[in-house]
Tab-separated table of C-alpha atoms and ligand atoms in Angstrom:
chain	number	residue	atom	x	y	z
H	60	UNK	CA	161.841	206.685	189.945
H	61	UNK	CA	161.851	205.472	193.750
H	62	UNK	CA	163.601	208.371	195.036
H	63	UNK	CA	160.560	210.716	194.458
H	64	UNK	CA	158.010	208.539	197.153
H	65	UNK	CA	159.198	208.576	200.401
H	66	UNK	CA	161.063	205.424	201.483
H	67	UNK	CA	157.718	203.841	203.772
H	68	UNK	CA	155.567	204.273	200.501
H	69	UNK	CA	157.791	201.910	198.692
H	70	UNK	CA	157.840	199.590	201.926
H	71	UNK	CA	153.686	199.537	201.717
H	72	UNK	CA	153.896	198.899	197.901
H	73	UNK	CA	156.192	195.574	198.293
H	74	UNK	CA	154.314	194.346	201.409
H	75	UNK	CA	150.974	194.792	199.537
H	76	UNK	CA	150.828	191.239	197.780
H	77	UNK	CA	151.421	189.607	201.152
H	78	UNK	CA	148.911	191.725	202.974
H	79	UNK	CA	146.380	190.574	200.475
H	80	UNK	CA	147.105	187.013	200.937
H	81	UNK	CA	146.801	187.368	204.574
H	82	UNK	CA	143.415	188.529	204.314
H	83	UNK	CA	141.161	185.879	205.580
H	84	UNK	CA	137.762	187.233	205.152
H	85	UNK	CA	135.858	190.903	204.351
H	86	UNK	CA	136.460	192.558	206.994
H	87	UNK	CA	140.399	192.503	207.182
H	88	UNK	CA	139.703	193.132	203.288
H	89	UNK	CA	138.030	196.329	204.047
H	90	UNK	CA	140.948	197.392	206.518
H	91	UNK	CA	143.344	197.433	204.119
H	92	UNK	CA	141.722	198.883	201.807
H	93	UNK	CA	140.955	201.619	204.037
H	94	UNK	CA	145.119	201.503	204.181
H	95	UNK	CA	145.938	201.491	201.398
H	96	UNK	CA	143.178	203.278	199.099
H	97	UNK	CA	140.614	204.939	201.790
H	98	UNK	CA	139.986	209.105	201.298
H	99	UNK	CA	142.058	210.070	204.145
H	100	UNK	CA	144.938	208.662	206.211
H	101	UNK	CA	145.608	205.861	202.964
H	102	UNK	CA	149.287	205.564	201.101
H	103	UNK	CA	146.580	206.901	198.281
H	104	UNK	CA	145.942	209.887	199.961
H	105	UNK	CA	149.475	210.925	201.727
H	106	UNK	CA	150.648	209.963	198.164
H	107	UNK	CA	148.085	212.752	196.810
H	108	UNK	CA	149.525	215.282	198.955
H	109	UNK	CA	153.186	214.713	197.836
H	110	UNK	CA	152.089	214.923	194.620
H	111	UNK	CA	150.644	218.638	195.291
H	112	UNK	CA	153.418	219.490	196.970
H	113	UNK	CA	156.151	218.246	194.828
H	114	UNK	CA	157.831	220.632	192.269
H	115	UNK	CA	156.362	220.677	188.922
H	116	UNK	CA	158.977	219.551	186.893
H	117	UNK	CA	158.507	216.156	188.666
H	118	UNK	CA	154.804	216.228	189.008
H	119	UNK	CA	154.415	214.543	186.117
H	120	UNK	CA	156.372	211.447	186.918
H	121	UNK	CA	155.476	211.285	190.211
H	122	UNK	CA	151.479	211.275	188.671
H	123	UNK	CA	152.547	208.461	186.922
H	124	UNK	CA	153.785	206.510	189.540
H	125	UNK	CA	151.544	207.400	191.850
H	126	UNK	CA	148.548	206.477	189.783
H	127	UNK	CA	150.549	202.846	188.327
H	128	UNK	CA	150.189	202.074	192.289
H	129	UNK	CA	146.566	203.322	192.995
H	130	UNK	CA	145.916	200.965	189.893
H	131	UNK	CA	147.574	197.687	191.092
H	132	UNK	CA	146.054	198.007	194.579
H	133	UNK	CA	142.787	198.589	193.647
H	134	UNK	CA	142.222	196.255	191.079
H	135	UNK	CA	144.012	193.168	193.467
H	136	UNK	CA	141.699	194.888	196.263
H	137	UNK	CA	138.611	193.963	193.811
H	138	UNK	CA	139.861	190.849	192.793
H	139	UNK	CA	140.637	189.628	196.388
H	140	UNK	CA	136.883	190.992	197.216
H	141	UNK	CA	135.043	188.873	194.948
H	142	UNK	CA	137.153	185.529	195.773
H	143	UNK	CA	136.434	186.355	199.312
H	144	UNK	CA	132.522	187.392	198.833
H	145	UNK	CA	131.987	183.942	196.426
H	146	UNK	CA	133.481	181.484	199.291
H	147	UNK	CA	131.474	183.413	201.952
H	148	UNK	CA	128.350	182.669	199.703
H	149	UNK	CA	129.553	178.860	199.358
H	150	UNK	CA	130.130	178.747	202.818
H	151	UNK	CA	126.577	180.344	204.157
H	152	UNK	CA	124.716	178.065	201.475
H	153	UNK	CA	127.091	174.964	203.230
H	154	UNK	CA	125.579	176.095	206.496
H	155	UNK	CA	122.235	175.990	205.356
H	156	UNK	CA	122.192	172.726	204.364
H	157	UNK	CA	123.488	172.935	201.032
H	158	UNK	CA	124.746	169.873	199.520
H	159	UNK	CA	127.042	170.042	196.328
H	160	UNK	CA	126.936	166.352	196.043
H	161	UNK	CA	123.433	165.863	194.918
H	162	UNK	CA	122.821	165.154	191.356
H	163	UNK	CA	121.194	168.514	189.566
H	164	UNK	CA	117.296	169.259	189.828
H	165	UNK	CA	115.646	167.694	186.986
H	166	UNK	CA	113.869	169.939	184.711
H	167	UNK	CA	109.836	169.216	184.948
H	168	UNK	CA	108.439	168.254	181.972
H	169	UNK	CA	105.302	168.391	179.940
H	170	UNK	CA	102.649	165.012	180.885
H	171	UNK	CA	100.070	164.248	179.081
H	172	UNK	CA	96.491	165.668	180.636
H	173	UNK	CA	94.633	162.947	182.850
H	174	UNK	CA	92.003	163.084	180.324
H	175	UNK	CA	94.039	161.862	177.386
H	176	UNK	CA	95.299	159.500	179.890
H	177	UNK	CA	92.381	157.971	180.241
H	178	UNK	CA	91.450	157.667	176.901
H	179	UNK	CA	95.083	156.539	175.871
H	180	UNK	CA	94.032	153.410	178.280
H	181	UNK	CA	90.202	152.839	176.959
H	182	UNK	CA	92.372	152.700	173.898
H	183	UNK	CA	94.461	150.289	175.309
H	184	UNK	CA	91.614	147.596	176.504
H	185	UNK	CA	90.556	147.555	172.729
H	186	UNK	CA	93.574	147.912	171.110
H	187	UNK	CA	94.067	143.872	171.559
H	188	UNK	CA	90.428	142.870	170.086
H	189	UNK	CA	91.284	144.624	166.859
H	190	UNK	CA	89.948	148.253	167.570
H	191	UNK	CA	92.500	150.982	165.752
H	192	UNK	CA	91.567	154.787	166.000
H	193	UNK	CA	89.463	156.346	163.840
H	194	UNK	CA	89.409	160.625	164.560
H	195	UNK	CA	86.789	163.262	162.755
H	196	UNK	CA	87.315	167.690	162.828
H	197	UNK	CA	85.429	168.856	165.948
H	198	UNK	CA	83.776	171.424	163.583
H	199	UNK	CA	81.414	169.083	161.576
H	200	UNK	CA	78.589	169.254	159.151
H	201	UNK	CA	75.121	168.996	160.248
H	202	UNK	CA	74.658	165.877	158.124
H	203	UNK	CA	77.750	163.640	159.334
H	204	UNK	CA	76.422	164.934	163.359
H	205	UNK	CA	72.705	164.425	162.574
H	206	UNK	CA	71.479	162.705	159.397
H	207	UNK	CA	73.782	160.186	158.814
H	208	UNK	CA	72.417	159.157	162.448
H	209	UNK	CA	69.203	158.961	161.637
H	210	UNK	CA	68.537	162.212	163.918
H	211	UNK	CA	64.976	163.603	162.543
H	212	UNK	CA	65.024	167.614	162.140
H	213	UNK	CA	62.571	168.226	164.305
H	214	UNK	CA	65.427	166.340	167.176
H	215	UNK	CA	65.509	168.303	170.402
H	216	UNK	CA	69.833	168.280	170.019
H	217	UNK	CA	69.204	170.106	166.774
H	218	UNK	CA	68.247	173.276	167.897
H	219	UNK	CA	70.147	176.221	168.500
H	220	UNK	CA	69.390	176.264	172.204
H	221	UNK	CA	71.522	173.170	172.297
H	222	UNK	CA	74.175	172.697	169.544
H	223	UNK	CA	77.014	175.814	169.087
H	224	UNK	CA	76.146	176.527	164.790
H	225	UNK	CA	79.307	178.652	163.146
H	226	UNK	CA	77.141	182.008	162.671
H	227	UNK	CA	78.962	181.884	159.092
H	228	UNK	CA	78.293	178.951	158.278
H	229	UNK	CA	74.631	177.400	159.438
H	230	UNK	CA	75.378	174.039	158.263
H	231	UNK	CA	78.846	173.472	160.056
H	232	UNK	CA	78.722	172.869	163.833
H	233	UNK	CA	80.873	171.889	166.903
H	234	UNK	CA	79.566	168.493	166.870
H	235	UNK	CA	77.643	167.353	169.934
H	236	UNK	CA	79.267	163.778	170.378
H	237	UNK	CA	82.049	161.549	168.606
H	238	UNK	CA	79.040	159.774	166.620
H	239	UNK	CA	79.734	161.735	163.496
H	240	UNK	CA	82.981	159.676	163.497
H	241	UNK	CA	80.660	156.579	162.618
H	242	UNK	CA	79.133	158.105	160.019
H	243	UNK	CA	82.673	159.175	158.118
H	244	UNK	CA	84.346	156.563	158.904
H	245	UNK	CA	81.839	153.959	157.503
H	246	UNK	CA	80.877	156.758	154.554
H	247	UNK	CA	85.109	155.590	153.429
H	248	UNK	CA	85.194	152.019	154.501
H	249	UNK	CA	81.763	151.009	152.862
H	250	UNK	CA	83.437	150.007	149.161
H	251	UNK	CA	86.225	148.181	150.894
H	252	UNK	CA	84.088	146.740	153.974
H	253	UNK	CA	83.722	143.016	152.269
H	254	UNK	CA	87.323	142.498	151.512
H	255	UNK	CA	87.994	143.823	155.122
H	256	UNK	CA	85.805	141.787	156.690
H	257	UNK	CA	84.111	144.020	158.528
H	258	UNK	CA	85.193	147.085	160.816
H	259	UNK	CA	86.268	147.324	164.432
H	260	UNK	CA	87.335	151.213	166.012
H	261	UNK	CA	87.509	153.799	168.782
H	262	UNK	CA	87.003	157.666	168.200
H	263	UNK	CA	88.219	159.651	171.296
H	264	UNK	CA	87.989	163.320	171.262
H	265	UNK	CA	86.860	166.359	172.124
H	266	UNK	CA	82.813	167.630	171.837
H	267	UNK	CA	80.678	170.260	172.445
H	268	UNK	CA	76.766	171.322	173.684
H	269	UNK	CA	75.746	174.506	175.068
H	270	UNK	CA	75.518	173.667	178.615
H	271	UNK	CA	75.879	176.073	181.841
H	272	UNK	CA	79.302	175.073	183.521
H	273	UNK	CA	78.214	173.633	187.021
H	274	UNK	CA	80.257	170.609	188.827
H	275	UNK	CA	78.874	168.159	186.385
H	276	UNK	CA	78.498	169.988	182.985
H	277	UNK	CA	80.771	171.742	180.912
H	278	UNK	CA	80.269	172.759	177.260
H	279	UNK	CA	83.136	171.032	175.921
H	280	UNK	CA	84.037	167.591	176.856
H	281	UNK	CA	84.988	164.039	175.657
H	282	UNK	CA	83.593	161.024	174.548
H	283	UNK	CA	84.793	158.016	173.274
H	284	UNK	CA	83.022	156.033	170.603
H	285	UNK	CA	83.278	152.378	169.670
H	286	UNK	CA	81.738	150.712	166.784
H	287	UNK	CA	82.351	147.270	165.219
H	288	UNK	CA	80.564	145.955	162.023
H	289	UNK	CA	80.231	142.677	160.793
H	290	UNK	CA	77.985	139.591	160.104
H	291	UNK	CA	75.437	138.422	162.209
H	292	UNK	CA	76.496	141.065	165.144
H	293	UNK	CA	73.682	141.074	168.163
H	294	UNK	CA	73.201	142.268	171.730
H	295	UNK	CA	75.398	139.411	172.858
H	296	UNK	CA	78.551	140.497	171.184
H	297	UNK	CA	77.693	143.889	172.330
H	298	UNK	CA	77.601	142.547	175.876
H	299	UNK	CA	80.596	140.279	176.032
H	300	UNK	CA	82.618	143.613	174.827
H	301	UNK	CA	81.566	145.875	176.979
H	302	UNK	CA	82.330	143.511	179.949
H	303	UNK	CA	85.374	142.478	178.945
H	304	UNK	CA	86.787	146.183	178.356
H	305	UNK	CA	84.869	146.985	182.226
H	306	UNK	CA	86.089	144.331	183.799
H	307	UNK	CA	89.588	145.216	182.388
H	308	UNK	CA	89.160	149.252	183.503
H	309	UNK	CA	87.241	148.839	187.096
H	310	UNK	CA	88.577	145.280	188.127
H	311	UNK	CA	87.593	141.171	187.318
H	312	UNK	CA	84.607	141.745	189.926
H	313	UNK	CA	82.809	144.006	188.020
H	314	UNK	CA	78.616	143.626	186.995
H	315	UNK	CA	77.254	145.503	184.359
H	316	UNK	CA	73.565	145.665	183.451
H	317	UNK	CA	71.702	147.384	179.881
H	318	UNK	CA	69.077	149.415	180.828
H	319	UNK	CA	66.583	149.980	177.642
H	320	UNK	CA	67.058	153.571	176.457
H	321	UNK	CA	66.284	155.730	172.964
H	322	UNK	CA	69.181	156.796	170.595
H	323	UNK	CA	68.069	157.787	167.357
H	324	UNK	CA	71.410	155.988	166.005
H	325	UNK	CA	70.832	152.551	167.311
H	326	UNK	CA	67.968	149.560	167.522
H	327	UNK	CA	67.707	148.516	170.019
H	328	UNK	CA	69.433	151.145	172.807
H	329	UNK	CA	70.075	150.839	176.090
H	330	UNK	CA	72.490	152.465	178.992
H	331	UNK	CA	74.833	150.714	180.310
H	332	UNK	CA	75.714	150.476	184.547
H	333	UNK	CA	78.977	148.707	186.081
H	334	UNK	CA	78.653	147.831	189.352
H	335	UNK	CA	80.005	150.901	191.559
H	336	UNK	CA	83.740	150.517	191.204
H	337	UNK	CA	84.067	152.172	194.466
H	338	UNK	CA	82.122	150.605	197.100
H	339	UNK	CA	81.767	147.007	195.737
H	340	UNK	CA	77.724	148.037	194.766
H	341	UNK	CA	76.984	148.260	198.517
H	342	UNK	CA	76.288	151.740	198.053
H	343	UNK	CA	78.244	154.962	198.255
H	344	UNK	CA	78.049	158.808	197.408
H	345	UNK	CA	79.215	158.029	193.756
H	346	UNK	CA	76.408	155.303	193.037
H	347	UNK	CA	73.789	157.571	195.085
H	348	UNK	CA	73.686	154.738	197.475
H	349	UNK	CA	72.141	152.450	194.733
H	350	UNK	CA	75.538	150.359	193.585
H	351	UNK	CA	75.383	150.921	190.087
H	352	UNK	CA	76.897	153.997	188.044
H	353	UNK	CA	75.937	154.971	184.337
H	354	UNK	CA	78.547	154.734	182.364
H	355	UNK	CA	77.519	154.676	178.525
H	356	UNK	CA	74.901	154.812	176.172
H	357	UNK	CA	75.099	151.975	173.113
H	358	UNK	CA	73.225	149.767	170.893
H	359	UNK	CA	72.955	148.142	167.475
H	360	UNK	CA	73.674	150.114	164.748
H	361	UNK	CA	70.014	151.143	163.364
H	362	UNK	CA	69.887	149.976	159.355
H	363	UNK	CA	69.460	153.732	158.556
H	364	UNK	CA	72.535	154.924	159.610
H	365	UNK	CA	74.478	151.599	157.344
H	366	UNK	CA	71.877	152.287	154.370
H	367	UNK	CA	73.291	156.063	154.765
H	368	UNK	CA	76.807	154.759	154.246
H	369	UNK	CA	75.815	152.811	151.165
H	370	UNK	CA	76.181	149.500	153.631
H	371	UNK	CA	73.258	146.687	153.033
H	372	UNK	CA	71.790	146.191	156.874
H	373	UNK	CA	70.547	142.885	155.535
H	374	UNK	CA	73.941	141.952	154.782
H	375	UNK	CA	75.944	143.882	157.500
H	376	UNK	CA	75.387	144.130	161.179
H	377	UNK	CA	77.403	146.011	164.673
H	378	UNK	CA	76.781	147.734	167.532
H	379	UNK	CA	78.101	150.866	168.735
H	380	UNK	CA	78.749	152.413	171.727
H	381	UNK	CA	79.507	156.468	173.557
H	382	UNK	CA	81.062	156.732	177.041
H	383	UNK	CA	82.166	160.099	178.400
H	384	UNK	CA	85.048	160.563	179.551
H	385	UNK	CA	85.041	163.622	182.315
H	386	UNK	CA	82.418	161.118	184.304
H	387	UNK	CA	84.386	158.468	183.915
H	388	UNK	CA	87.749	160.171	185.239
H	389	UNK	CA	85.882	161.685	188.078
H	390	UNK	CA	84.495	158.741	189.056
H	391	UNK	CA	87.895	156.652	189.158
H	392	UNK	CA	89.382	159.721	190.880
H	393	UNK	CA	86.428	160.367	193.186
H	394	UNK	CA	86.811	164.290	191.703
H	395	UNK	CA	83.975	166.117	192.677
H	396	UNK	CA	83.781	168.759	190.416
H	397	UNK	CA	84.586	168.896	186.537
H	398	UNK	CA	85.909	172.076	186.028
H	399	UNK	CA	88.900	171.090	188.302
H	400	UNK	CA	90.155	169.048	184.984
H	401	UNK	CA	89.822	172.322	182.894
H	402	UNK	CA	91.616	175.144	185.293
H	403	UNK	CA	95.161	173.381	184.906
H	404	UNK	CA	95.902	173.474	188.325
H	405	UNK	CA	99.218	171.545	188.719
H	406	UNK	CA	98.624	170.479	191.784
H	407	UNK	CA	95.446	168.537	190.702
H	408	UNK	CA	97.141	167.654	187.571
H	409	UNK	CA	99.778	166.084	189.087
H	410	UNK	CA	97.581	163.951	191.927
H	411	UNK	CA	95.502	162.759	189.271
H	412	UNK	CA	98.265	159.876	188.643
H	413	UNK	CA	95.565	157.235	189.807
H	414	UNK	CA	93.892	157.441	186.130
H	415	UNK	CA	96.855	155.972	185.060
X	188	LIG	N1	76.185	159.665	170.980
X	188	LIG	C1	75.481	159.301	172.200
X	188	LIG	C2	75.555	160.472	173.176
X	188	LIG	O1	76.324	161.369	172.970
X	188	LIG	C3	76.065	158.073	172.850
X	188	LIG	C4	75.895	156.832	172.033
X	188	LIG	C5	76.855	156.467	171.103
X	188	LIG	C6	74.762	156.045	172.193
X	188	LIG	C7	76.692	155.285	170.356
X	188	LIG	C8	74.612	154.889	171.458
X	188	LIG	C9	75.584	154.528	170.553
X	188	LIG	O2	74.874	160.513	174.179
């Protein structure tokens, strides 16, 4: 076989493997391939010719052998190329700082939204007095949203200006606050509610009016609702709670006041200020400069709403109260604007770690 390619063929074929080795980067690579495999000048290419010229009844040997070399070379040439291109890469990534000693990025994952946050911790300040959580569908019936409240039918919230109906269905609703809750959950504890001794819970969640969207409105939001029933239940008990869980959220220095106020639920109402968690009440943009903030509406459960439930108001008494949650969060933040807790910006999402 060797005596049909001219002796200095052979020579290039058996110094191949060590010209390979002593290629140190791409560009020595790409001279010898040039060498040995280029178009013109290459052993390739003067073996080409010899093959043209030879005499036919050796051509097809000599094609063999010609081709068995063209192989080997270029597939170690390829080989060689991508050892040499992946340490280049290593090497450029080294000079830019890379460090293959650091532990792995760690994948991000999923939080829980600052608003659930915040309710997971209102949750938390009742949890130890007893409260468990009670939850209603956000699609309600007019009757657990309105007349199990005692809402008359001629209430403003009624009307379709104010309250999304389902166009299918005019008695089902997105209900307007988390007071329906109330109404359901007393509706199932009322046959139980002696041997209980009463009831004690928290309804976060979701509700809905039709409002514009502006930096303070939006027409779904969240509330969370507290009610506790029992015996001889009055303002007082309503007060103490309400402190306590305050004083727990905004820090021990913290006021509150009840303002009187008109819910159709309760008897008698009132609104409830803490002491602006912000500036110490000495007055700031949040308060307005007054020191106090509005933070929920409450009361005494009305004896209409327990009569609804088939629960004797002479017997039974509680209080109930409705704080919502976006003004809460934005307060404790010092957000400006609502709709920033909506647009799942991750950059917001992510600085909002002070409602934790
Ligand atoms: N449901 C009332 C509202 O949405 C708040 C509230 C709840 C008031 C319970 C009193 C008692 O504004």
């Amino acid at each position: 076989m060797d005596q049909l390619l001219p002796p200095e063929i052979d020579e290039a074929a058996r110094s191949f493997a060590s010209a390979l080795a002593a290629c140190g980067d791409l560009n020595a690579l790409m001279r010898l391939k040039g060498a040995y495999v280029g178009r013109e000048g290459s052993h390739a290419a003067r073996m080409m010719d010899l093959l043209k010229a030879a005499p036919k009844e050796h051509k097809r040997e000599l094609g063999a052998q010609i081709n068995a070399y063209k192989q080997q070379w270029e597939e170690a040439l390829k080989g060689r190329q991508t050892d040499l291109e992946s340490a280049k890469k290593a090497q450029d990534a080294l000079a830019a700082g890379w460090d293959p000693t650091l532990p792995p990025p760690v994948p991000a994952a999923g939080a829980l939204h600052p608003l659930n946050r915040l309710m997971d911790r209102l949750v938390d300040v009742f949890r130890p007095l007893g409260f468990h959580v009670e939850e209603g569908p956000e699609v309600e019936t007019e009757a657990h949203n309105f007349d199990g409240l005692n809402i008359p039918d001629d209430h403003p919230a009624k009307a379709s200006s104010d309250t999304f109906y389902l166009a299918a269905h005019p008695e089902l609703l997105l209900r307007t606050h988390t007071s329906p809750v109330q109404v359901r959950t007393l509706l199932r504890v009322a046959p139980t509610l002696a041997e209980r001794g009463g009831i004690r819970f928290l309804a976060p969640g979701r509700v809905y009016r039709k409002d514009e969207i502006d930096p303070t409105h939006s027409p779904m939001f969240h509330q969370v609702e507290g009610m506790l029933v029992g015996h001889g239940i009055g303002m007082q008990h309503l007060k103490g709670t309400l402190e306590y869980a305050l004083r727990t959220l905004f820090g021990p220095h913290t006021e509150i006041r009840l303002r009187p106020s008109y819910f159709p639920f309760v008897e008698p109402g009132c609104e409830v200020d803490v002491s602006c968690p912000l500036c110490g009440a000495s007055g700031c943009r949040v308060c307005k400069g007054s020191g106090w903030v509005e933070i929920l509406g409450a009361g005494l459960i009305h004896p209409n709403v327990l009569s609804y439930a088939g629960i004797d108001p002479t017997v039974w008494s509680g209080w109930a109260f409705g704080m919502g949650v976006e003004r809460m969060a934005m307060m404790l933040s010092q957000t400006p604007d609502l709709r920033l807790f909506f647009e799942n910006d991750q950059r917001f999402l992510k600085a909002m770690g002070g409602l934790d």
